[in-house]
C-alpha atoms as a PDB file:
ATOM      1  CA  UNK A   1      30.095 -48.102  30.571  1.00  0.00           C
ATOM      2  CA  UNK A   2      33.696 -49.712  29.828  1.00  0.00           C
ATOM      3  CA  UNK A   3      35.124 -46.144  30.052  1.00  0.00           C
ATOM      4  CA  UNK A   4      33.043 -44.892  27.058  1.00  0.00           C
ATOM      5  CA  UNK A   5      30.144 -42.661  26.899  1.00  0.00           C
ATOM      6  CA  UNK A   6      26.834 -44.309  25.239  1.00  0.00           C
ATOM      7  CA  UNK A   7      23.718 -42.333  24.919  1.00  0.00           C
ATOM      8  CA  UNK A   8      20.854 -42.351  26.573  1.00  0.00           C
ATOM      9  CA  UNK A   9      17.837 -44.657  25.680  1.00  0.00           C
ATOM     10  CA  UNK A  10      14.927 -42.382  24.501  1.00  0.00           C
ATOM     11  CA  UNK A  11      12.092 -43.347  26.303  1.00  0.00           C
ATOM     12  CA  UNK A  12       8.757 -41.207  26.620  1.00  0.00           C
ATOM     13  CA  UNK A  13       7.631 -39.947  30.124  1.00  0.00           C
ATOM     14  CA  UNK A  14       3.727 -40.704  30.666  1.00  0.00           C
ATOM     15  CA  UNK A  15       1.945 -37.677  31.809  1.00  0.00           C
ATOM     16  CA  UNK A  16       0.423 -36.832  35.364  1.00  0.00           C
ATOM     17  CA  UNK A  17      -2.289 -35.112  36.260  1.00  0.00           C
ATOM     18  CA  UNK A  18       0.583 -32.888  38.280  1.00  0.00           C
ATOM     19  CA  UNK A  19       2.142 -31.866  34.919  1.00  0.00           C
ATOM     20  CA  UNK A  20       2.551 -28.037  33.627  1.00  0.00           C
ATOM     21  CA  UNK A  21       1.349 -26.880  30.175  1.00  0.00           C
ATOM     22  CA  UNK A  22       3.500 -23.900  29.043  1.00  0.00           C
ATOM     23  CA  UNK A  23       3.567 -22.223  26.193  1.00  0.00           C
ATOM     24  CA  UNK A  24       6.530 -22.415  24.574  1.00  0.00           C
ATOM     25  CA  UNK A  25       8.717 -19.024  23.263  1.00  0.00           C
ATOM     26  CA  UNK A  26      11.792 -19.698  21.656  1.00  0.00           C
ATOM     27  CA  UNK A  27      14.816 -17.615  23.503  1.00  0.00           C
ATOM     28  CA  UNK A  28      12.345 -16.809  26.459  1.00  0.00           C
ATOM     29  CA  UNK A  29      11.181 -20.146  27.356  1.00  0.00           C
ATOM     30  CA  UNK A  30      14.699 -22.231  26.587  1.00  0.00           C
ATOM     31  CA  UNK A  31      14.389 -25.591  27.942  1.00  0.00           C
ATOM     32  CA  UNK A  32      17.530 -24.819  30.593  1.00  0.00           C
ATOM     33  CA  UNK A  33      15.313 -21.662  31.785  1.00  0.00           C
ATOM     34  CA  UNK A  34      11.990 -23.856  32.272  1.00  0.00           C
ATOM     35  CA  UNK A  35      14.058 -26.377  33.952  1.00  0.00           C
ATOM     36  CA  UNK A  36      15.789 -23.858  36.222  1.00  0.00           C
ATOM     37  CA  UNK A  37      12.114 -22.414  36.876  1.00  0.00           C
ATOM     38  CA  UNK A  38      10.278 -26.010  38.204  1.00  0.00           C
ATOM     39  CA  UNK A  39      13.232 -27.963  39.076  1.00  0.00           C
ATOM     40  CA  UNK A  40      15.428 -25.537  40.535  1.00  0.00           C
ATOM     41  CA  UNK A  41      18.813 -26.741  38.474  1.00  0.00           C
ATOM     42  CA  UNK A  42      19.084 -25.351  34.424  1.00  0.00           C
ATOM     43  CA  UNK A  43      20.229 -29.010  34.301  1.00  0.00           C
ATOM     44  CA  UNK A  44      17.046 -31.600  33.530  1.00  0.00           C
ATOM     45  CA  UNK A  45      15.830 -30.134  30.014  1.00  0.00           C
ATOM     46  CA  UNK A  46      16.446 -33.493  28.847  1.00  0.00           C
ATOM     47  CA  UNK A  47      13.328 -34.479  31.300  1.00  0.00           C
ATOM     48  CA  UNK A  48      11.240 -31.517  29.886  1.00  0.00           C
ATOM     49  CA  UNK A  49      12.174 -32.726  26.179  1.00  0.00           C
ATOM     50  CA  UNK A  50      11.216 -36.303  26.742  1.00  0.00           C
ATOM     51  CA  UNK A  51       8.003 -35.220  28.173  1.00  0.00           C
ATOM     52  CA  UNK A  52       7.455 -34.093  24.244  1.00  0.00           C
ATOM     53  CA  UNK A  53       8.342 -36.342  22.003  1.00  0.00           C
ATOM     54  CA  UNK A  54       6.290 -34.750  18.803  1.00  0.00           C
ATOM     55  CA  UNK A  55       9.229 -32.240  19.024  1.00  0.00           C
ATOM     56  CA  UNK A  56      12.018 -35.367  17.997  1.00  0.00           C
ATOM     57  CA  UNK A  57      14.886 -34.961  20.431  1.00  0.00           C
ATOM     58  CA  UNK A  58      15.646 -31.148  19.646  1.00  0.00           C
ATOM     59  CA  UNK A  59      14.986 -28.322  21.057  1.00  0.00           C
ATOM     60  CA  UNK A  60      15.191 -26.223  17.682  1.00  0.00           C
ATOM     61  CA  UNK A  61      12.306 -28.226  16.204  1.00  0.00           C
ATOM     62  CA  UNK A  62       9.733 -26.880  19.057  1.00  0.00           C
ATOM     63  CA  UNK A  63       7.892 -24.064  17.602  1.00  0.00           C
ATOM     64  CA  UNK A  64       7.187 -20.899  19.107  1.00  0.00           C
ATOM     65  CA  UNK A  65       3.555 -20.470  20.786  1.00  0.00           C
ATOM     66  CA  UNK A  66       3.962 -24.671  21.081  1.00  0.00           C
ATOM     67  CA  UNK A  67       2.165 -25.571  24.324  1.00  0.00           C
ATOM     68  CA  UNK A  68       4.818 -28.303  25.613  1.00  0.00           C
ATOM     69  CA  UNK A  69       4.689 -30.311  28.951  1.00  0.00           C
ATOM     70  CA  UNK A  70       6.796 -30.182  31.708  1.00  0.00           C
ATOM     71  CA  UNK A  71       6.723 -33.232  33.712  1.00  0.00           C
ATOM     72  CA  UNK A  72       6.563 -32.195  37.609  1.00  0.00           C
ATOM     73  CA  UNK A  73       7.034 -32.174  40.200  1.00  0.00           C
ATOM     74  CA  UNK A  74      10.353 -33.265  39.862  1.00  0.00           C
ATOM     75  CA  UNK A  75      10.919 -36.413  42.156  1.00  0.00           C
ATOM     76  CA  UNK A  76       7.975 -38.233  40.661  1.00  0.00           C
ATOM     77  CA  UNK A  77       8.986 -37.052  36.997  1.00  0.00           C
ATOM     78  CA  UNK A  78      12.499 -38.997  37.611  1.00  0.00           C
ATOM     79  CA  UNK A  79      10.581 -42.173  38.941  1.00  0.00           C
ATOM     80  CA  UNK A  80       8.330 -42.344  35.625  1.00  0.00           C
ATOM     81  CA  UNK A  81      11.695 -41.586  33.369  1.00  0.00           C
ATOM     82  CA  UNK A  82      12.902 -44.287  35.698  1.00  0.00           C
ATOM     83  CA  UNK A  83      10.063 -46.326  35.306  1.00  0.00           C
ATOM     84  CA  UNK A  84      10.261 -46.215  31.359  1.00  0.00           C
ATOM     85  CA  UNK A  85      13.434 -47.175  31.702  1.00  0.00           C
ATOM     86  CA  UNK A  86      12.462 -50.186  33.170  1.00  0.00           C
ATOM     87  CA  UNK A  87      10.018 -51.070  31.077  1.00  0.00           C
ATOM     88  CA  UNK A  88      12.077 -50.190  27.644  1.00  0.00           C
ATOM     89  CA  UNK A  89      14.925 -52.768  29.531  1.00  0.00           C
ATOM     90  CA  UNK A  90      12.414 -55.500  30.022  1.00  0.00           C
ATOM     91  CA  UNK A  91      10.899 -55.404  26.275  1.00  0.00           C
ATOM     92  CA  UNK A  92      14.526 -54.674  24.391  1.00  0.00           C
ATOM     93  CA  UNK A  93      17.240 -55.633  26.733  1.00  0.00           C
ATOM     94  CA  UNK A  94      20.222 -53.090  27.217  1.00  0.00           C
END
C-alpha cells in the first residue's frame, strides 16, 4: 500500500472436514515441502501455518512428532483465509 510493504493480518483459518492431519518432522516435513506436496507450489506455507496457530507464527516453534493441519484442498482453504479476512476487517477495520 502507498509503495510500502505492511504485513499481513494474522487471522486463523477454521477447519474443514476436508483438512489433512500430518505429523509433523522437522527438516522432513518443512512447511515449503508440505505445501509443495497438497498445493502443488512450495509457496503457501503461510496457509499451512495459519491453519496452526498454537505454533505462534514460526515455523521453528512446531515440534517434531506435532500433528499440525493442513488446510485443503487448496481453493476452499484461500476462500476461508479470505473469509477471515473479511470478518477480522469488519470487527477491527484495516
Amino acid at each position: 500500500e502507498d509503495e510500502k510493504f505492511k504485513p499481513v493480518v494474522g487471522v486463523k483459518i477454521p477447519r474443514a472436514d476436508t483438512d489433512k492431519s500430518v505429523i509433523y518432522r522437522q527438516g522432513q516435513s518443512r512447511l515449503d515441502i508440505l505445501s509443495n506436496t497438497y498445493y502443488n507450489t512450495p509457496y503457501c506455507g503461510w496457509l499451512i501455518m495459519l491453519a496452526n496457530p498454537q505454533f505462534g507464527g514460526l515455523e521453528f516453534n512446531i515440534p517434531d512428532y506435532s500433528i499440525i493441519t493442513v488446510p485443503f484442498p487448496f481453493e476452499t482453504a484461500v476462500e476461508r483465509y479470505i473469509s477471515s479476512l473479511n470478518t477480522h476487517f469488519e470487527l477491527y477495520g484495516k
